Short mmCIF file of C-alpha atoms in Angstrom, two decimals:
data_model
loop_
_atom_site.label_atom_id
_atom_site.label_comp_id
_atom_site.label_asym_id
_atom_site.label_seq_id
_atom_site.Cartn_x
_atom_site.Cartn_y
_atom_site.Cartn_z
CA MET A 1 269.27 -8.11 27.40
CA PHE A 2 266.94 -7.42 30.23
CA LYS A 3 266.66 -4.24 32.22
CA ARG A 4 267.32 -4.48 35.94
CA SER A 5 265.47 -2.52 38.53
CA VAL A 6 268.31 -1.18 40.64
CA LEU A 7 267.38 0.22 44.04
CA THR A 8 269.58 1.84 46.62
CA LEU A 9 269.98 0.20 50.00
CA ASP A 10 268.07 3.09 51.59
CA ASP A 11 265.07 2.44 49.32
CA VAL A 12 265.12 -1.29 50.06
CA VAL A 13 265.24 -0.73 53.83
CA ASN A 14 262.44 1.86 53.67
CA GLN A 15 260.25 -0.49 51.61
CA PHE A 16 260.86 -3.30 54.09
CA LEU A 17 260.00 -1.10 57.10
CA ARG A 18 256.83 0.15 55.43
CA ARG A 19 255.75 -3.37 54.39
CA GLU A 20 256.31 -4.83 57.87
CA GLY A 21 254.59 -1.92 59.66
CA LEU A 22 257.74 -0.73 61.43
CA GLU A 23 258.07 2.69 59.82
CA THR A 24 255.81 4.56 62.25
CA PRO A 25 257.34 3.12 65.46
CA LEU A 26 260.80 3.96 64.15
CA GLN A 27 259.74 7.53 63.38
CA GLN A 28 258.17 7.85 66.83
CA ARG A 29 261.44 6.70 68.45
CA ARG A 30 263.39 9.21 66.36
CA LEU A 31 261.01 12.01 67.36
CA ILE A 32 261.29 11.18 71.06
CA ASP A 33 265.08 11.00 70.79
CA SER A 34 265.20 14.40 69.05
CA TRP A 35 263.41 16.14 71.97
CA GLY A 36 266.73 17.21 73.55
CA LYS A 37 268.05 18.61 70.29
CA VAL A 38 264.91 20.60 69.51
CA ALA A 39 264.05 21.79 73.03
CA GLY A 40 267.65 22.33 74.16
CA SER A 41 270.04 20.81 76.66
CA VAL A 42 268.70 22.83 79.61
CA VAL A 43 265.17 21.60 78.99
CA GLU A 44 266.49 18.05 78.59
CA LYS A 45 267.86 18.16 82.15
CA TYR A 46 264.37 18.81 83.57
CA THR A 47 262.61 16.31 81.30
CA GLY A 48 261.23 13.04 82.63
CA GLU A 49 259.28 10.49 80.66
CA LYS A 50 258.25 11.08 77.05
CA PHE A 51 255.77 9.06 75.01
CA ILE A 52 253.46 9.38 72.02
CA LYS A 53 249.79 8.47 72.14
CA ASN A 54 247.19 9.31 69.47
CA GLN A 55 249.54 11.66 67.58
CA THR A 56 250.25 13.63 70.76
CA LEU A 57 253.66 13.82 72.42
CA TYR A 58 253.41 13.78 76.22
CA VAL A 59 256.42 15.20 78.08
CA LYS A 60 256.97 15.27 81.86
CA ILE A 61 258.77 18.46 82.97
CA TYR A 62 259.91 18.75 86.59
CA ASN A 63 260.36 22.54 86.73
CA PRO A 64 257.01 24.41 86.98
CA ALA A 65 258.31 27.66 85.44
CA LEU A 66 259.83 25.80 82.51
CA ARG A 67 256.62 23.79 82.14
CA SER A 68 254.55 26.95 81.69
CA ASP A 69 257.05 28.43 79.21
CA LEU A 70 257.03 25.27 77.12
CA SER A 71 253.23 25.10 77.21
CA MET A 72 253.12 28.46 75.46
CA MET A 73 255.54 27.21 72.77
CA ARG A 74 253.56 24.05 71.90
CA SER A 75 252.82 24.84 68.26
CA GLU A 76 256.43 25.82 67.61
CA LEU A 77 257.66 22.61 69.25
CA VAL A 78 255.31 20.52 67.11
CA ARG A 79 256.56 22.22 63.96
CA LYS A 80 260.24 21.80 64.88
CA LEU A 81 259.89 18.17 65.97
CA ASN A 82 258.04 17.20 62.81
CA ALA A 83 260.63 19.02 60.70
CA GLU A 84 263.41 17.18 62.52
CA ILE A 85 262.15 13.75 61.45
CA GLY A 86 260.82 14.87 58.08
CA SER A 87 257.18 13.86 58.40
CA MET A 88 253.94 14.99 60.05
CA LEU A 89 253.91 12.52 62.96
CA ILE A 90 252.48 14.51 65.87
CA THR A 91 249.80 17.18 66.00
CA ASP A 92 250.14 18.35 69.61
CA VAL A 93 252.49 18.38 72.58
CA LYS A 94 251.14 18.01 76.12
CA ILE A 95 253.46 19.24 78.86
CA TYR A 96 252.65 17.87 82.29
#
């Protein structure tokens, strides 16, 4: 008899995403979508566009007072966002 290499569906999907180069864009989308959960619902109301460029998350905040508070919490936000998706995807957050 021969031995079969049995993989779970999760492993097969992850291998396919990694092989096709789609793992990083998927993780970036998950990180952007988790902004509201990590930052909070109040912050989410004042948030505009969000995008990732060169391992930096750029977030548009419409309230100046909230913008300055979040700028002081940048390292904590980076840590929480990376923990939320389970990998070290971003290194900085720029609030503008």
